PDB file of C-alpha atoms in Angstrom:
ATOM      1  CA  MET A 710      45.418 148.438 131.792  1.00  0.00           C
ATOM      2  CA  THR A 711      46.632 150.361 128.758  1.00  0.00           C
ATOM      3  CA  ALA A 712      44.862 151.576 125.640  1.00  0.00           C
ATOM      4  CA  ARG A 713      46.549 148.738 123.749  1.00  0.00           C
ATOM      5  CA  ASP A 714      44.960 146.164 126.062  1.00  0.00           C
ATOM      6  CA  SER A 715      41.399 147.352 125.463  1.00  0.00           C
ATOM      7  CA  ALA A 716      41.383 148.395 121.823  1.00  0.00           C
ATOM      8  CA  ASP A 717      39.064 146.148 119.821  1.00  0.00           C
ATOM      9  CA  ALA A 718      40.315 146.908 116.327  1.00  0.00           C
ATOM     10  CA  LEU A 719      42.885 149.581 115.683  1.00  0.00           C
ATOM     11  CA  THR A 720      42.321 149.526 111.929  1.00  0.00           C
ATOM     12  CA  TYR A 721      39.172 149.882 109.893  1.00  0.00           C
ATOM     13  CA  SER A 722      38.285 150.416 106.256  1.00  0.00           C
ATOM     14  CA  GLU A 723      35.297 150.426 103.947  1.00  0.00           C
ATOM     15  CA  SER A 724      34.862 150.852 100.214  1.00  0.00           C
ATOM     16  CA  VAL A 725      32.311 152.332  97.838  1.00  0.00           C
ATOM     17  CA  TYR A 726      31.964 152.269  94.069  1.00  0.00           C
ATOM     18  CA  VAL A 727      32.006 155.775  92.589  1.00  0.00           C
ATOM     19  CA  GLU A 728      30.962 156.444  89.009  1.00  0.00           C
ATOM     20  CA  CYS A 729      33.992 158.672  88.464  1.00  0.00           C
ATOM     21  CA  ALA A 730      37.443 158.110  86.974  1.00  0.00           C
ATOM     22  CA  PRO A 731      40.330 157.727  89.465  1.00  0.00           C
ATOM     23  CA  GLY A 732      42.058 160.986  88.419  1.00  0.00           C
ATOM     24  CA  PRO A 733      39.269 163.443  89.246  1.00  0.00           C
ATOM     25  CA  LEU A 734      38.282 161.420  92.324  1.00  0.00           C
ATOM     26  CA  TYR A 735      41.868 161.575  93.599  1.00  0.00           C
ATOM     27  CA  ASP A 736      41.947 165.330  93.029  1.00  0.00           C
ATOM     28  CA  LEU A 737      38.788 165.632  95.111  1.00  0.00           C
ATOM     29  CA  VAL A 738      39.917 163.589  98.136  1.00  0.00           C
ATOM     30  CA  ALA A 739      43.463 165.016  98.058  1.00  0.00           C
ATOM     31  CA  ASP A 740      42.075 168.556  98.298  1.00  0.00           C
ATOM     32  CA  VAL A 741      41.922 168.633 102.088  1.00  0.00           C
ATOM     33  CA  THR A 742      40.375 172.101 101.962  1.00  0.00           C
ATOM     34  CA  ARG A 743      37.147 170.350 100.886  1.00  0.00           C
ATOM     35  CA  THR A 744      37.090 167.805 103.728  1.00  0.00           C
ATOM     36  CA  GLY A 745      34.384 169.714 105.579  1.00  0.00           C
ATOM     37  CA  GLU A 746      32.020 168.935 102.698  1.00  0.00           C
ATOM     38  CA  TRP A 747      32.014 165.222 103.474  1.00  0.00           C
ATOM     39  CA  SER A 748      33.382 164.530 106.943  1.00  0.00           C
ATOM     40  CA  PRO A 749      30.932 164.202 109.837  1.00  0.00           C
ATOM     41  CA  VAL A 750      33.603 165.452 112.293  1.00  0.00           C
ATOM     42  CA  CYS A 751      36.239 167.452 110.406  1.00  0.00           C
ATOM     43  CA  THR A 752      34.551 170.726 109.502  1.00  0.00           C
ATOM     44  CA  ALA A 753      37.500 172.510 107.853  1.00  0.00           C
ATOM     45  CA  CYS A 754      41.103 171.974 106.745  1.00  0.00           C
ATOM     46  CA  TRP A 755      43.762 174.294 105.425  1.00  0.00           C
ATOM     47  CA  TRP A 756      47.253 173.744 104.084  1.00  0.00           C
ATOM     48  CA  ASP A 757      50.298 175.378 105.556  1.00  0.00           C
ATOM     49  CA  GLU A 758      50.822 178.518 103.523  1.00  0.00           C
ATOM     50  CA  GLY A 759      51.734 177.706  99.931  1.00  0.00           C
ATOM     51  CA  ASP A 760      51.489 173.939 100.356  1.00  0.00           C
ATOM     52  CA  GLY A 761      49.324 171.284  98.752  1.00  0.00           C
ATOM     53  CA  ALA A 762      48.887 167.547  98.268  1.00  0.00           C
ATOM     54  CA  ARG A 763      52.493 166.335  98.302  1.00  0.00           C
ATOM     55  CA  VAL A 764      54.355 163.928 100.561  1.00  0.00           C
ATOM     56  CA  GLY A 765      55.641 165.800 103.598  1.00  0.00           C
ATOM     57  CA  ALA A 766      53.124 168.662 103.375  1.00  0.00           C
ATOM     58  CA  TRP A 767      51.347 169.698 106.583  1.00  0.00           C
ATOM     59  CA  PHE A 768      47.808 170.912 107.105  1.00  0.00           C
ATOM     60  CA  THR A 769      45.514 171.745 110.004  1.00  0.00           C
ATOM     61  CA  GLY A 770      42.044 170.326 110.505  1.00  0.00           C
ATOM     62  CA  ARG A 771      39.248 171.640 112.714  1.00  0.00           C
ATOM     63  CA  ASN A 772      37.082 168.927 114.240  1.00  0.00           C
ATOM     64  CA  GLU A 773      33.739 169.371 115.963  1.00  0.00           C
ATOM     65  CA  THR A 774      31.479 167.056 117.921  1.00  0.00           C
ATOM     66  CA  PRO A 775      28.590 168.001 120.195  1.00  0.00           C
ATOM     67  CA  ASP A 776      31.010 167.782 123.150  1.00  0.00           C
ATOM     68  CA  ARG A 777      34.043 169.648 121.901  1.00  0.00           C
ATOM     69  CA  THR A 778      35.978 171.417 119.137  1.00  0.00           C
ATOM     70  CA  TRP A 779      39.685 170.818 118.497  1.00  0.00           C
ATOM     71  CA  GLU A 780      42.352 171.188 115.850  1.00  0.00           C
ATOM     72  CA  THR A 781      44.918 168.675 114.659  1.00  0.00           C
ATOM     73  CA  ARG A 782      47.999 168.961 112.493  1.00  0.00           C
ATOM     74  CA  SER A 783      48.521 166.269 109.889  1.00  0.00           C
ATOM     75  CA  GLN A 784      51.260 165.368 107.448  1.00  0.00           C
ATOM     76  CA  VAL A 785      50.757 163.860 103.997  1.00  0.00           C
ATOM     77  CA  ALA A 786      52.288 160.371 103.905  1.00  0.00           C
ATOM     78  CA  VAL A 787      51.249 159.241 100.412  1.00  0.00           C
ATOM     79  CA  ALA A 788      50.312 161.365  97.394  1.00  0.00           C
ATOM     80  CA  GLU A 789      50.077 159.152  94.301  1.00  0.00           C
ATOM     81  CA  PRO A 790      47.629 160.793  91.879  1.00  0.00           C
ATOM     82  CA  GLY A 791      44.860 158.465  90.813  1.00  0.00           C
ATOM     83  CA  GLN A 792      45.985 155.770  93.270  1.00  0.00           C
ATOM     84  CA  GLU A 793      46.353 156.779  96.923  1.00  0.00           C
ATOM     85  CA  PHE A 794      46.255 159.753  99.254  1.00  0.00           C
ATOM     86  CA  ALA A 795      47.051 159.329 102.951  1.00  0.00           C
ATOM     87  CA  PHE A 796      47.984 161.494 105.901  1.00  0.00           C
ATOM     88  CA  VAL A 797      49.048 160.960 109.483  1.00  0.00           C
ATOM     89  CA  VAL A 798      47.578 163.018 112.300  1.00  0.00           C
ATOM     90  CA  GLY A 799      50.334 164.491 114.440  1.00  0.00           C
ATOM     91  CA  GLY A 800      52.883 162.998 112.049  1.00  0.00           C
ATOM     92  CA  SER A 801      52.776 159.625 113.870  1.00  0.00           C
ATOM     93  CA  LEU A 802      49.465 159.115 115.729  1.00  0.00           C
ATOM     94  CA  VAL A 803      46.644 158.072 113.380  1.00  0.00           C
ATOM     95  CA  ARG A 804      46.818 157.248 109.661  1.00  0.00           C
ATOM     96  CA  TRP A 805      43.870 158.097 107.428  1.00  0.00           C
ATOM     97  CA  GLY A 806      43.954 157.158 103.771  1.00  0.00           C
ATOM     98  CA  TYR A 807      42.110 156.772 100.508  1.00  0.00           C
ATOM     99  CA  THR A 808      42.995 154.186  97.892  1.00  0.00           C
ATOM    100  CA  LEU A 809      41.491 154.250  94.415  1.00  0.00           C
ATOM    101  CA  GLU A 810      41.071 151.204  92.186  1.00  0.00           C
ATOM    102  CA  PRO A 811      39.745 151.588  88.631  1.00  0.00           C
ATOM    103  CA  ARG A 812      36.707 149.402  88.049  1.00  0.00           C
ATOM    104  CA  ASP A 813      34.452 149.374  84.993  1.00  0.00           C
ATOM    105  CA  SER A 814      33.676 153.013  84.192  1.00  0.00           C
ATOM    106  CA  GLY A 815      34.405 154.230  87.721  1.00  0.00           C
ATOM    107  CA  THR A 816      36.519 153.704  90.815  1.00  0.00           C
ATOM    108  CA  VAL A 817      36.377 151.686  94.002  1.00  0.00           C
ATOM    109  CA  LEU A 818      37.270 154.198  96.717  1.00  0.00           C
ATOM    110  CA  THR A 819      38.469 152.773 100.025  1.00  0.00           C
ATOM    111  CA  GLU A 820      38.880 154.896 103.131  1.00  0.00           C
ATOM    112  CA  SER A 821      41.014 153.496 105.930  1.00  0.00           C
ATOM    113  CA  TRP A 822      41.846 154.420 109.516  1.00  0.00           C
ATOM    114  CA  HIS A 823      44.685 153.037 111.634  1.00  0.00           C
ATOM    115  CA  LEU A 824      45.507 154.041 115.202  1.00  0.00           C
ATOM    116  CA  LEU A 825      49.304 153.771 115.261  1.00  0.00           C
ATOM    117  CA  PRO A 826      51.552 152.758 118.203  1.00  0.00           C
ATOM    118  CA  ASP A 827      52.458 156.408 118.911  1.00  0.00           C
ATOM    119  CA  GLY A 828      48.729 157.157 119.002  1.00  0.00           C
ATOM    120  CA  LEU A 829      48.177 154.479 121.620  1.00  0.00           C
ATOM    121  CA  ALA A 830      51.061 155.852 123.672  1.00  0.00           C
ATOM    122  CA  PHE A 831      49.577 159.350 123.326  1.00  0.00           C
ATOM    123  CA  PHE A 832      46.214 158.145 124.685  1.00  0.00           C
ATOM    124  CA  ASP A 833      47.904 156.314 127.561  1.00  0.00           C
ATOM    125  CA  GLU A 834      49.918 159.403 128.478  1.00  0.00           C
ATOM    126  CA  ARG A 835      47.105 161.919 128.065  1.00  0.00           C
ATOM    127  CA  PHE A 836      44.177 159.969 129.518  1.00  0.00           C
ATOM    128  CA  GLY A 837      45.762 157.461 131.918  1.00  0.00           C
ATOM    129  CA  ASP A 838      43.147 155.025 133.225  1.00  0.00           C
ATOM    130  CA  ASP A 839      40.558 156.489 130.849  1.00  0.00           C
ATOM    131  CA  ALA A 840      42.699 155.706 127.769  1.00  0.00           C
ATOM    132  CA  PRO A 841      40.867 152.462 126.879  1.00  0.00           C
ATOM    133  CA  ALA A 842      37.513 154.261 126.845  1.00  0.00           C
ATOM    134  CA  GLN A 843      38.980 157.088 124.755  1.00  0.00           C
ATOM    135  CA  VAL A 844      40.398 154.603 122.244  1.00  0.00           C
ATOM    136  CA  ARG A 845      37.019 152.843 122.050  1.00  0.00           C
ATOM    137  CA  ASP A 846      35.324 156.202 121.413  1.00  0.00           C
ATOM    138  CA  ARG A 847      37.738 157.035 118.571  1.00  0.00           C
ATOM    139  CA  THR A 848      37.361 153.549 117.107  1.00  0.00           C
ATOM    140  CA  GLU A 849      33.558 153.815 117.172  1.00  0.00           C
ATOM    141  CA  ALA A 850      33.782 157.261 115.564  1.00  0.00           C
ATOM    142  CA  ALA A 851      35.888 155.841 112.711  1.00  0.00           C
ATOM    143  CA  HIS A 852      33.448 152.957 112.208  1.00  0.00           C
ATOM    144  CA  ALA A 853      30.516 155.384 112.008  1.00  0.00           C
ATOM    145  CA  GLY A 854      32.288 158.166 110.145  1.00  0.00           C
ATOM    146  CA  ILE A 855      33.899 156.248 107.302  1.00  0.00           C
ATOM    147  CA  PRO A 856      30.675 155.024 105.661  1.00  0.00           C
ATOM    148  CA  ALA A 857      29.113 158.480 106.046  1.00  0.00           C
ATOM    149  CA  THR A 858      32.203 160.088 104.515  1.00  0.00           C
ATOM    150  CA  LEU A 859      32.306 157.660 101.600  1.00  0.00           C
ATOM    151  CA  ALA A 860      28.618 158.194 100.845  1.00  0.00           C
ATOM    152  CA  ALA A 861      29.122 161.962 100.790  1.00  0.00           C
ATOM    153  CA  ILE A 862      32.243 161.767  98.592  1.00  0.00           C
ATOM    154  CA  LYS A 863      30.369 159.483  96.175  1.00  0.00           C
ATOM    155  CA  ARG A 864      27.465 161.928  95.962  1.00  0.00           C
ATOM    156  CA  ILE A 865      29.728 164.957  95.434  1.00  0.00           C
ATOM    157  CA  ALA A 866      31.985 163.255  92.865  1.00  0.00           C
ATOM    158  CA  GLU A 867      29.136 161.872  90.804  1.00  0.00           C
ATOM    159  CA  VAL A 868      27.387 165.252  90.719  1.00  0.00           C
ATOM    160  CA  GLU A 869      30.556 167.263  89.968  1.00  0.00           C
ATOM    161  CA  PHE A 870      31.876 164.937  87.321  1.00  0.00           C
ATOM    162  CA  GLY A 871      28.524 164.323  85.653  1.00  0.00           C
ATOM    163  CA  GLN A 872      28.433 160.547  85.933  1.00  0.00           C
ATOM    164  CA  ALA A 873      25.572 160.182  88.425  1.00  0.00           C
TER     165      ALA A 873
END
């Protein structure tokens, strides 16, 4: 059995309405150095020296759970101010993204997660027979983490941009 055989849903997304214009909200989510303020797992991120939110840029993230601490390298895949910011962990393993849609006086912010084919192969290679359980764990973490992240981003944006 492979990770691909046991994965329930390899994509997930949720949305929240934020009383904030798309421009400032984009600037917030594209500033990966602030990720630790809203992510339940990623406690810190930093750009490669001199880099920022542009397609092709790399950054490192430190993740912590009660069981372990680890770092990942990610590459920006989409950087469209006011519209979409996305990055891929390991350059090809897992895609995380934010899309922004203007609505009324604010923005519908959608966060998405997609375990990519290279990510499945990575789990198969690294974890062998335990790969399906590892994929399930990561999938459950995305399902729990995305709504928590969106709620925190909403709170921060509405306080910072004075539209709460």
